[in-house]
mmCIF file with all atom_site columns, C-alpha atoms in Angstrom:
data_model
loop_
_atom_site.group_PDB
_atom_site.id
_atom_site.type_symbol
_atom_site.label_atom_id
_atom_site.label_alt_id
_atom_site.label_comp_id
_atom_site.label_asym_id
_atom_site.label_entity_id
_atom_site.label_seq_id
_atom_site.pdbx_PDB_ins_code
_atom_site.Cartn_x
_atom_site.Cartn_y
_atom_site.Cartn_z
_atom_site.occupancy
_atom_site.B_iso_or_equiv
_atom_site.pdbx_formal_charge
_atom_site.auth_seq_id
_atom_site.auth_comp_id
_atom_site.auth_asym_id
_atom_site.auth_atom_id
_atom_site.pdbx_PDB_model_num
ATOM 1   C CA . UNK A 1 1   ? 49.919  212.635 3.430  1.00 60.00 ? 8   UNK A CA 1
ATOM 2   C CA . UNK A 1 2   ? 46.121  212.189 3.160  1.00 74.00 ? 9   UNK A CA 1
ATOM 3   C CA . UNK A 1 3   ? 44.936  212.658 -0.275 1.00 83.00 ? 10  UNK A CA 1
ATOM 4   C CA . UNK A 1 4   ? 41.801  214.389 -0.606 1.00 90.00 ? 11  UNK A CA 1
ATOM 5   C CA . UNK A 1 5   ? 39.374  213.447 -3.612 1.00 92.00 ? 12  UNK A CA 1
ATOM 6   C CA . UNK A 1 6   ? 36.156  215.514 -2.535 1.00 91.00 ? 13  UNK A CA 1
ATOM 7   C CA . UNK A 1 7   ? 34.758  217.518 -5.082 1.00 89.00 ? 14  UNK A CA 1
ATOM 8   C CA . UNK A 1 8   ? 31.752  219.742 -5.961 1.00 89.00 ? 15  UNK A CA 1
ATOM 9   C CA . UNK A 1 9   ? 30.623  221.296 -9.608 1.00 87.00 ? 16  UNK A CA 1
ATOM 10  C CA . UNK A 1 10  ? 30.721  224.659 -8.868 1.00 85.00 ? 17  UNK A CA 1
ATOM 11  C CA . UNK A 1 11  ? 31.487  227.209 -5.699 1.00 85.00 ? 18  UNK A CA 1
ATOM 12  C CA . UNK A 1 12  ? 34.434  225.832 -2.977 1.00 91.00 ? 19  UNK A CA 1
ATOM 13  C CA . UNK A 1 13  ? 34.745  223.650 -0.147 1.00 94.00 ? 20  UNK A CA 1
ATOM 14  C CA . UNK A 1 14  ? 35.780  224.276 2.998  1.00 95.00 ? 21  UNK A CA 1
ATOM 15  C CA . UNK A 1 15  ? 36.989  220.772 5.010  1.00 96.00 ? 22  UNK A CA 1
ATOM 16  C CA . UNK A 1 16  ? 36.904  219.817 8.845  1.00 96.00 ? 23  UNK A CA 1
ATOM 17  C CA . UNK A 1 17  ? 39.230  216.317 9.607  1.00 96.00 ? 24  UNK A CA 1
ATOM 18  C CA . UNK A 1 18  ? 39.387  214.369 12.242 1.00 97.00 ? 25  UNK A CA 1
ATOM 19  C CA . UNK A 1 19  ? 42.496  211.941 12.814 1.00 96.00 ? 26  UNK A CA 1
ATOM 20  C CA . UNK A 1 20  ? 41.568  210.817 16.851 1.00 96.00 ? 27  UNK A CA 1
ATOM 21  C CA . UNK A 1 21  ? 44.887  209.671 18.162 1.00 95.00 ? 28  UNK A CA 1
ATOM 22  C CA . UNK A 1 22  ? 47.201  211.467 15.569 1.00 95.00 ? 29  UNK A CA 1
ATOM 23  C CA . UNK A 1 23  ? 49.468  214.342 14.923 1.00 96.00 ? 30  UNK A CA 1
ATOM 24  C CA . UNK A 1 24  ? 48.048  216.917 14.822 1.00 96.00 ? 31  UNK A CA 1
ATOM 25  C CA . UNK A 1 25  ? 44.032  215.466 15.847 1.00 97.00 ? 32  UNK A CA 1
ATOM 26  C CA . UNK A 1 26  ? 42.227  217.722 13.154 1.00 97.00 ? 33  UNK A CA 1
ATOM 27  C CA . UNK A 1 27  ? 43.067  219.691 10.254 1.00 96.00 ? 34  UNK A CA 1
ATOM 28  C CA . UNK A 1 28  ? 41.251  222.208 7.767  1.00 96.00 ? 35  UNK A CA 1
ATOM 29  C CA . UNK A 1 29  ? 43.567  221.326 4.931  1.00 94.00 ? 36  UNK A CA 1
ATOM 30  C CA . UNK A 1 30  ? 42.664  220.162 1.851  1.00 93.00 ? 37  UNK A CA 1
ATOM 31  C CA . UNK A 1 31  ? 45.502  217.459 1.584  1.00 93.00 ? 38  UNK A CA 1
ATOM 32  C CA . UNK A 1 32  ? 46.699  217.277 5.430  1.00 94.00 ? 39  UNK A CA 1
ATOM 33  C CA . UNK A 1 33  ? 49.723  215.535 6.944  1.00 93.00 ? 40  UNK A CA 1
ATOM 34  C CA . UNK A 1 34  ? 49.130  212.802 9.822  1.00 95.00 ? 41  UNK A CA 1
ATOM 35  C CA . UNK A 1 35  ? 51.352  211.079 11.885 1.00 94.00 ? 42  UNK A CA 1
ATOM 36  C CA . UNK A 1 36  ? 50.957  208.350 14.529 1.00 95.00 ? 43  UNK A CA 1
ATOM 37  C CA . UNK A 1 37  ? 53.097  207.023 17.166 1.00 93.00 ? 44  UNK A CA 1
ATOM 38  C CA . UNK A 1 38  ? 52.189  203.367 17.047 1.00 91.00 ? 45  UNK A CA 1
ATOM 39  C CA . UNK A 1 39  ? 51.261  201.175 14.211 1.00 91.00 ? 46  UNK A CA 1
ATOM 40  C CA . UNK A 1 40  ? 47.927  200.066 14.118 1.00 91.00 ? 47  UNK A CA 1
ATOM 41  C CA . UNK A 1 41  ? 44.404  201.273 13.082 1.00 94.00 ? 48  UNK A CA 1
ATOM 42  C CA . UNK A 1 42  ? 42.633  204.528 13.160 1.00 96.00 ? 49  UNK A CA 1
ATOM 43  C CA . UNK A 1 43  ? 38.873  206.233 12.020 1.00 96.00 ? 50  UNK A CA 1
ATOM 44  C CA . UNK A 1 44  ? 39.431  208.866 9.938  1.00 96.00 ? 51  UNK A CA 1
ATOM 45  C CA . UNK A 1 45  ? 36.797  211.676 9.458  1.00 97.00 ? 52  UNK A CA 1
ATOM 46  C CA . UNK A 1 46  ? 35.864  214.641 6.809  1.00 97.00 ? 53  UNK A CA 1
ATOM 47  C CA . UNK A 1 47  ? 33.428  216.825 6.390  1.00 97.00 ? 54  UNK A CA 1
ATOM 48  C CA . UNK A 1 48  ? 33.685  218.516 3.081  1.00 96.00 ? 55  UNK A CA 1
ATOM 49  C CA . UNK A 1 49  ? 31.326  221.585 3.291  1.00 96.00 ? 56  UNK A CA 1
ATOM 50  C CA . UNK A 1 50  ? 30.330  224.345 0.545  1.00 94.00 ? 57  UNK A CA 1
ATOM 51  C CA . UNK A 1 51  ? 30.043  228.107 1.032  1.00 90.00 ? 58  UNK A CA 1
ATOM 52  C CA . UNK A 1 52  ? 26.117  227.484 0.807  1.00 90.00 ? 59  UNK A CA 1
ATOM 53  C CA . UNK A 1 53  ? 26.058  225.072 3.929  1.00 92.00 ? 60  UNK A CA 1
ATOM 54  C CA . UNK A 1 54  ? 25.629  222.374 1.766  1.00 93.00 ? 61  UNK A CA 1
ATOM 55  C CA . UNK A 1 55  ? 27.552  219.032 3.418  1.00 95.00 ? 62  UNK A CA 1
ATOM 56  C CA . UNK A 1 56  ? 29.162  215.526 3.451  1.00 96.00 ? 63  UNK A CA 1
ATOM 57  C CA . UNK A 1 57  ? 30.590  213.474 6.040  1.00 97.00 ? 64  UNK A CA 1
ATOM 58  C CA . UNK A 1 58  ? 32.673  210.710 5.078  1.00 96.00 ? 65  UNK A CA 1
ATOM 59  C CA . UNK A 1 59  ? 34.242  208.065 8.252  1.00 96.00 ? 66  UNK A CA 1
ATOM 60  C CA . UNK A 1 60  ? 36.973  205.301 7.403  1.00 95.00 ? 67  UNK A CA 1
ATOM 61  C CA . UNK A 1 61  ? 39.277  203.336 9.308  1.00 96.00 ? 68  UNK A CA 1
ATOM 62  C CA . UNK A 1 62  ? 42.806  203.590 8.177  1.00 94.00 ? 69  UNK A CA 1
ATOM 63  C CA . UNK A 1 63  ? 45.679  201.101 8.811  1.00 91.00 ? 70  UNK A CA 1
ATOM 64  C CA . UNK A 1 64  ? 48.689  202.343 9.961  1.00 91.00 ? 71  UNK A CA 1
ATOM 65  C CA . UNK A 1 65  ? 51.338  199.824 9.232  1.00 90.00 ? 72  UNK A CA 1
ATOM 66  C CA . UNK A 1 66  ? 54.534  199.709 10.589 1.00 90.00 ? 73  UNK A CA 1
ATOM 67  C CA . UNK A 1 67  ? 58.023  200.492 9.263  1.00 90.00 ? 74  UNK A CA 1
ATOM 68  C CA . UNK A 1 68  ? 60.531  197.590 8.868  1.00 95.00 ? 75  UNK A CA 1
ATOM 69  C CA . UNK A 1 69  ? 63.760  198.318 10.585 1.00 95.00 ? 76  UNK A CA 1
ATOM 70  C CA . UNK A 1 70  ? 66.936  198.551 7.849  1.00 97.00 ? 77  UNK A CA 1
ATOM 71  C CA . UNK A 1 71  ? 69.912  196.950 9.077  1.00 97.00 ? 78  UNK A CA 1
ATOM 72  C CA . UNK A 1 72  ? 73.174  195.529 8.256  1.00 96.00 ? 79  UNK A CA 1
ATOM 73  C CA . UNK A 1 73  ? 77.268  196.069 9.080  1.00 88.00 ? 80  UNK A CA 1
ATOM 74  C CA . UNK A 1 74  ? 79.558  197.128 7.148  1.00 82.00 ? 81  UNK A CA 1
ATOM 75  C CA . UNK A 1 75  ? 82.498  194.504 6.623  1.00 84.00 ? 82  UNK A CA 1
ATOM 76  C CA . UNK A 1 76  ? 86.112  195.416 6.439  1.00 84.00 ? 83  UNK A CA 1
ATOM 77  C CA . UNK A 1 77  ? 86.979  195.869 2.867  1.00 87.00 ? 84  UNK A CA 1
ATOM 78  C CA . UNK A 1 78  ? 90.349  195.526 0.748  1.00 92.00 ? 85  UNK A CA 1
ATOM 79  C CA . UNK A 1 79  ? 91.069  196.073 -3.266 1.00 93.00 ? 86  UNK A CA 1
ATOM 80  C CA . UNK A 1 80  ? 90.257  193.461 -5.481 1.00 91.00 ? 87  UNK A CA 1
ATOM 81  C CA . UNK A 1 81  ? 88.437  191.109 -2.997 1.00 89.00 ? 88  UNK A CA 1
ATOM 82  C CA . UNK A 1 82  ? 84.669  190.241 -2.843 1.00 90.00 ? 89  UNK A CA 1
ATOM 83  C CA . UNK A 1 83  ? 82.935  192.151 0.156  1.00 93.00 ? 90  UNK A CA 1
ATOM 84  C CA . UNK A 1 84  ? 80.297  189.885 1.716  1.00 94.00 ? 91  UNK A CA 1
ATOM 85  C CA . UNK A 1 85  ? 76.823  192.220 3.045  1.00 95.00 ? 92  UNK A CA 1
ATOM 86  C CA . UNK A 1 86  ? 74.635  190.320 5.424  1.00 94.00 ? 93  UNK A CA 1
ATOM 87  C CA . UNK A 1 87  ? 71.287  192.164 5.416  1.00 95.00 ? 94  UNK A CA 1
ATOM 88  C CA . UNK A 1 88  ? 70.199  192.711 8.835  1.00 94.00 ? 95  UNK A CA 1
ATOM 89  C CA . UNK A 1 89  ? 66.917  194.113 8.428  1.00 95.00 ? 96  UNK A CA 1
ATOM 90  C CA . UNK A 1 90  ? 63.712  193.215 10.279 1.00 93.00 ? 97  UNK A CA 1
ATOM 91  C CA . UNK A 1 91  ? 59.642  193.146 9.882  1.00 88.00 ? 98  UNK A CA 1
ATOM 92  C CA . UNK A 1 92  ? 58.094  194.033 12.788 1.00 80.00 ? 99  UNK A CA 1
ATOM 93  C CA . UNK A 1 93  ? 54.934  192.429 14.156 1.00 74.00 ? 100 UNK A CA 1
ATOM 94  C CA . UNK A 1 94  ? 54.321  190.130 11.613 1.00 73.00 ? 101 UNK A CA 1
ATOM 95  C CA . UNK A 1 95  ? 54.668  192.336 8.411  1.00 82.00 ? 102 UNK A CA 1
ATOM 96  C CA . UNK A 1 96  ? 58.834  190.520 7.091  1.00 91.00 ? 103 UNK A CA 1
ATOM 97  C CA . UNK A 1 97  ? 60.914  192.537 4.720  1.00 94.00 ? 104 UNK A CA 1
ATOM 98  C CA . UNK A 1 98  ? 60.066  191.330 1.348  1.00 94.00 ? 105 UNK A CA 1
ATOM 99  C CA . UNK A 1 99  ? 62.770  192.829 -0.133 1.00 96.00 ? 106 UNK A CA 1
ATOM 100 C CA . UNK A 1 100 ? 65.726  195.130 -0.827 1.00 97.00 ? 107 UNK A CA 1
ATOM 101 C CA . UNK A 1 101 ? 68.081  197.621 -2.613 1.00 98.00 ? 108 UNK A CA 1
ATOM 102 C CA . UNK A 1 102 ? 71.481  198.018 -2.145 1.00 98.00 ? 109 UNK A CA 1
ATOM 103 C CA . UNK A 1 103 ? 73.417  200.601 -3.295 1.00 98.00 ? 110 UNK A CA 1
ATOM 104 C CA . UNK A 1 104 ? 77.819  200.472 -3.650 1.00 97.00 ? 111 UNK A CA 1
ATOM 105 C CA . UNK A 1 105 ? 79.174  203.368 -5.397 1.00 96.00 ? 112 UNK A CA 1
ATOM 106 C CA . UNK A 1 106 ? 82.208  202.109 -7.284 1.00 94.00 ? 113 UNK A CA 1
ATOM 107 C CA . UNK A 1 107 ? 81.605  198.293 -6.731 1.00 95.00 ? 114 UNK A CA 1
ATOM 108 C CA . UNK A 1 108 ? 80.422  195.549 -9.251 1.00 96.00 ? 115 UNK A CA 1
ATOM 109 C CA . UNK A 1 109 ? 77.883  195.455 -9.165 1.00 97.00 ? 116 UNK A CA 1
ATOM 110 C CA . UNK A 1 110 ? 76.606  198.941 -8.793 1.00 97.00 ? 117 UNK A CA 1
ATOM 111 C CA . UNK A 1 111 ? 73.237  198.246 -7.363 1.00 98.00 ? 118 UNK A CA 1
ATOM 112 C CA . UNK A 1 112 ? 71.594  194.742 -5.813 1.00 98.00 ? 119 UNK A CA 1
ATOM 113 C CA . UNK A 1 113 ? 68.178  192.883 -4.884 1.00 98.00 ? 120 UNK A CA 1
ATOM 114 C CA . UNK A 1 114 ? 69.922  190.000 -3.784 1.00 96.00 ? 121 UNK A CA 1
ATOM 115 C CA . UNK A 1 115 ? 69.469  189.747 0.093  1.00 96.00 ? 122 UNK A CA 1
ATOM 116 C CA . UNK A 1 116 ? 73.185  189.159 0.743  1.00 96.00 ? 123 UNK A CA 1
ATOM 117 C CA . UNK A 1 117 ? 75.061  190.049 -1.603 1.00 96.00 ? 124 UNK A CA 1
ATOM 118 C CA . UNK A 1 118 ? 78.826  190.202 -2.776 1.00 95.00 ? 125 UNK A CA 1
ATOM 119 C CA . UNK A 1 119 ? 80.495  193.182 -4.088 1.00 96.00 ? 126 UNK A CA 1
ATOM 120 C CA . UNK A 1 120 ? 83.705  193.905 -5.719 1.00 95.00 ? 127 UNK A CA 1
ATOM 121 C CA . UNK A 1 121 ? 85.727  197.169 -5.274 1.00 94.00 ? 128 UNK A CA 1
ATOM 122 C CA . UNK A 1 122 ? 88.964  197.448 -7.470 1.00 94.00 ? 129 UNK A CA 1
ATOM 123 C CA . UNK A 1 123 ? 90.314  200.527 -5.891 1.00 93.00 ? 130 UNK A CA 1
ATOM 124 C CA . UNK A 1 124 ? 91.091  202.634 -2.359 1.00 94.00 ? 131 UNK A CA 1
ATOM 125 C CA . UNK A 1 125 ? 87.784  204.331 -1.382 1.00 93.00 ? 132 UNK A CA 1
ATOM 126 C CA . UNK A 1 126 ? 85.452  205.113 1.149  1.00 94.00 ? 133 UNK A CA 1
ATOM 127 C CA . UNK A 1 127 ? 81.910  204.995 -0.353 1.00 95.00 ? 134 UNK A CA 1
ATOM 128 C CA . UNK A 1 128 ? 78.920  205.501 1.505  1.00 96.00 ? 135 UNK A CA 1
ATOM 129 C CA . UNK A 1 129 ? 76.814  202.129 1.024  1.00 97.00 ? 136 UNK A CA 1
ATOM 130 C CA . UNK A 1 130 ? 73.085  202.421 1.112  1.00 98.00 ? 137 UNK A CA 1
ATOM 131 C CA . UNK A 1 131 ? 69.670  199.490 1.439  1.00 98.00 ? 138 UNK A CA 1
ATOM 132 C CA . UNK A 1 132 ? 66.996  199.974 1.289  1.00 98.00 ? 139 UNK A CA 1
ATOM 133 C CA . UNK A 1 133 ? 64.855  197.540 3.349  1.00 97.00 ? 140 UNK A CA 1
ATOM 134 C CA . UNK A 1 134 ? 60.827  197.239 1.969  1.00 97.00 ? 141 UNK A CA 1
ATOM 135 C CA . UNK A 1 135 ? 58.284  195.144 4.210  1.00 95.00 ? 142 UNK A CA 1
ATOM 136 C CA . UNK A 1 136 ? 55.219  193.562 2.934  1.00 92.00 ? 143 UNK A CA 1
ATOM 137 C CA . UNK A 1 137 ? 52.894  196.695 3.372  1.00 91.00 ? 144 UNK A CA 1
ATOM 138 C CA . UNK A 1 138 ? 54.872  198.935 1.006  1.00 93.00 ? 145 UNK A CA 1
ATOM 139 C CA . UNK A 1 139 ? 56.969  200.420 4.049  1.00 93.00 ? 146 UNK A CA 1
ATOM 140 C CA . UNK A 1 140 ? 60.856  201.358 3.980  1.00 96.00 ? 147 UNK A CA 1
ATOM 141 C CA . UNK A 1 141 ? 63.278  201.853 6.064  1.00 97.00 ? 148 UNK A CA 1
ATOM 142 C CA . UNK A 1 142 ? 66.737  203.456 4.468  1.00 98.00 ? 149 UNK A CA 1
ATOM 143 C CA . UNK A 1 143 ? 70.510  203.220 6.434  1.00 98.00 ? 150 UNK A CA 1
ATOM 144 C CA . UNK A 1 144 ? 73.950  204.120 5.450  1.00 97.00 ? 151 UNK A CA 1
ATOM 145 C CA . UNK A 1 145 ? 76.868  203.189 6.668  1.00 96.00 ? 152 UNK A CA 1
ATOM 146 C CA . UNK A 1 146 ? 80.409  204.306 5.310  1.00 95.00 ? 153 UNK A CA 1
ATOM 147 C CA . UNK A 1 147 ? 82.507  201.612 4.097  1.00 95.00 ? 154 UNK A CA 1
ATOM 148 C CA . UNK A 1 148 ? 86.484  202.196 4.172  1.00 94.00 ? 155 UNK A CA 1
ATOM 149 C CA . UNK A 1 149 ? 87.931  199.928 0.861  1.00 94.00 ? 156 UNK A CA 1
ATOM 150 C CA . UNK A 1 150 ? 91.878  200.026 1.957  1.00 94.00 ? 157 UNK A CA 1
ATOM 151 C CA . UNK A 1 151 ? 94.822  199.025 -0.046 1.00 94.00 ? 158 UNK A CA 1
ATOM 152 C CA . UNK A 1 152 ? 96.535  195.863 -0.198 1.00 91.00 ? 159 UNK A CA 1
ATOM 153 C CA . UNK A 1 153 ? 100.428 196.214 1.013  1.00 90.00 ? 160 UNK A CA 1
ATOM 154 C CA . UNK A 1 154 ? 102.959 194.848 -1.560 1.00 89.00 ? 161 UNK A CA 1
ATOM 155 C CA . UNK A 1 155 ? 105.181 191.618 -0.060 1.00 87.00 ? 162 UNK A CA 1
ATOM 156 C CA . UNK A 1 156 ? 108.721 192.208 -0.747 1.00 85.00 ? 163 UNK A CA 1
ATOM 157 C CA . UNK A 1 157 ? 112.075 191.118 0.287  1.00 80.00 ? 164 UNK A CA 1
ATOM 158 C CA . UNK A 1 158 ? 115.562 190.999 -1.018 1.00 77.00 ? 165 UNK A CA 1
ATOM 159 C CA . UNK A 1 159 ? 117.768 187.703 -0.903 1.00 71.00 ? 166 UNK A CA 1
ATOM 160 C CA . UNK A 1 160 ? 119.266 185.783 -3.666 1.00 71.00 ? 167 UNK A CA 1
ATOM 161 C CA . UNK A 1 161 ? 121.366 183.148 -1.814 1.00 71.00 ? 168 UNK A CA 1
ATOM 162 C CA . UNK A 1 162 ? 123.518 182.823 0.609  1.00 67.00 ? 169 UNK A CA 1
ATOM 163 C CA . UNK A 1 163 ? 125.913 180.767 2.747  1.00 69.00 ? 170 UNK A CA 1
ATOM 164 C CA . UNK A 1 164 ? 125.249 178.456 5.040  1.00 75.00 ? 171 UNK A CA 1
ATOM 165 C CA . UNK A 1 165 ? 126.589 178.523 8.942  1.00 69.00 ? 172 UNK A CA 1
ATOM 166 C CA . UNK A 1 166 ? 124.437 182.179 10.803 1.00 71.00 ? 173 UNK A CA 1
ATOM 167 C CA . UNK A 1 167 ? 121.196 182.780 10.366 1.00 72.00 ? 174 UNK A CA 1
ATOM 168 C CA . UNK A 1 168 ? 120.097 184.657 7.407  1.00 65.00 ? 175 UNK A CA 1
ATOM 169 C CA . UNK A 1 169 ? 119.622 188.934 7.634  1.00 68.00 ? 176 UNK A CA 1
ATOM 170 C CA . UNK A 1 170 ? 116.606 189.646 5.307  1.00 65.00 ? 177 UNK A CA 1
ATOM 171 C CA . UNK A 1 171 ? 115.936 193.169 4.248  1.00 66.00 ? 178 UNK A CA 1
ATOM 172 C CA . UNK A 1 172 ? 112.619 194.501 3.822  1.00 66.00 ? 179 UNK A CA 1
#
């Protein structure tokens, strides 16, 4: 979103952009929408005009920066241990992830900044764990992943004593 800041103190304007290289190439919008396909850096023109002919032109270069790639795997998970999250997530072309939210609905803790951090689940779920990975620019990148928290089984057999001489039958 391109925010527009042209102004005049009385009447309307009428504006002509020009985005070489982007999606869509020109707009008469007052606030347009761009998009490019690559990262990088591109001139930017407007031409704010009034209904008198009166007229400004106004040319900058805008960087484009790119979007950091969020990443990481979802571990297997059972009640009442402490999950382990390895973030994943990547910079790309020079610009690193400087940082990162997690989110674990139903864990302790709740939310995290902590690169890789370890969460606790106390009961049978599957809760849809979120990060949120940030790069140096301001960019994000947001992924998901499902994470299946299954039950522990309960040990149990039944023997008291017995004789010596056969083997022992144990019942489960």
């Amino acid at each position: 979103l391109v925010s527009n800041t042209s102004s005049v103190t009385s009447g309307s304007i009428t504006y002509s952009w020009s985005f070489p290289g982007g999606s869509p190439s020109t707009s008469s919008s007052r606030n347009p929408s761009v998009s490019f396909s690559s990262p990088g850096t591109y001139p930017f023109t407007l031409i704010a005009q009034t209904a008198n002919g009166c007229s400004d032109t106004l040319s900058r270069n805008v960087i484009v920066h790119p979007q950091p790639q969020a990443v990481f795997v979802a571990p297997h998970a059972c009640v009442g241990s402490s999950l382990q999250f390895t973030n994943g997530s990547i910079g790309n072309t020079g610009d690193t992830v400087s940082s990162v939210l997690w989110t674990f609905p139903g864990g302790v803790p709740a939310v995290s900044s902590t690169f890789n951090p370890s969460v606790y689940f106390s009961s049978p779920d599957t809760v849809t764990v979120q990060l949120i990975a940030t790069n140096q620019s301001g960019c994000r990148d947001t992924v998901t992943h499902p994470v299946v928290i299954t039950p522990n089984p309960t040990a149990g057999f039944l023997a008291s004593s017995y004789c010596f001489g056969p083997s022992l039958q144990l019942q489960n």
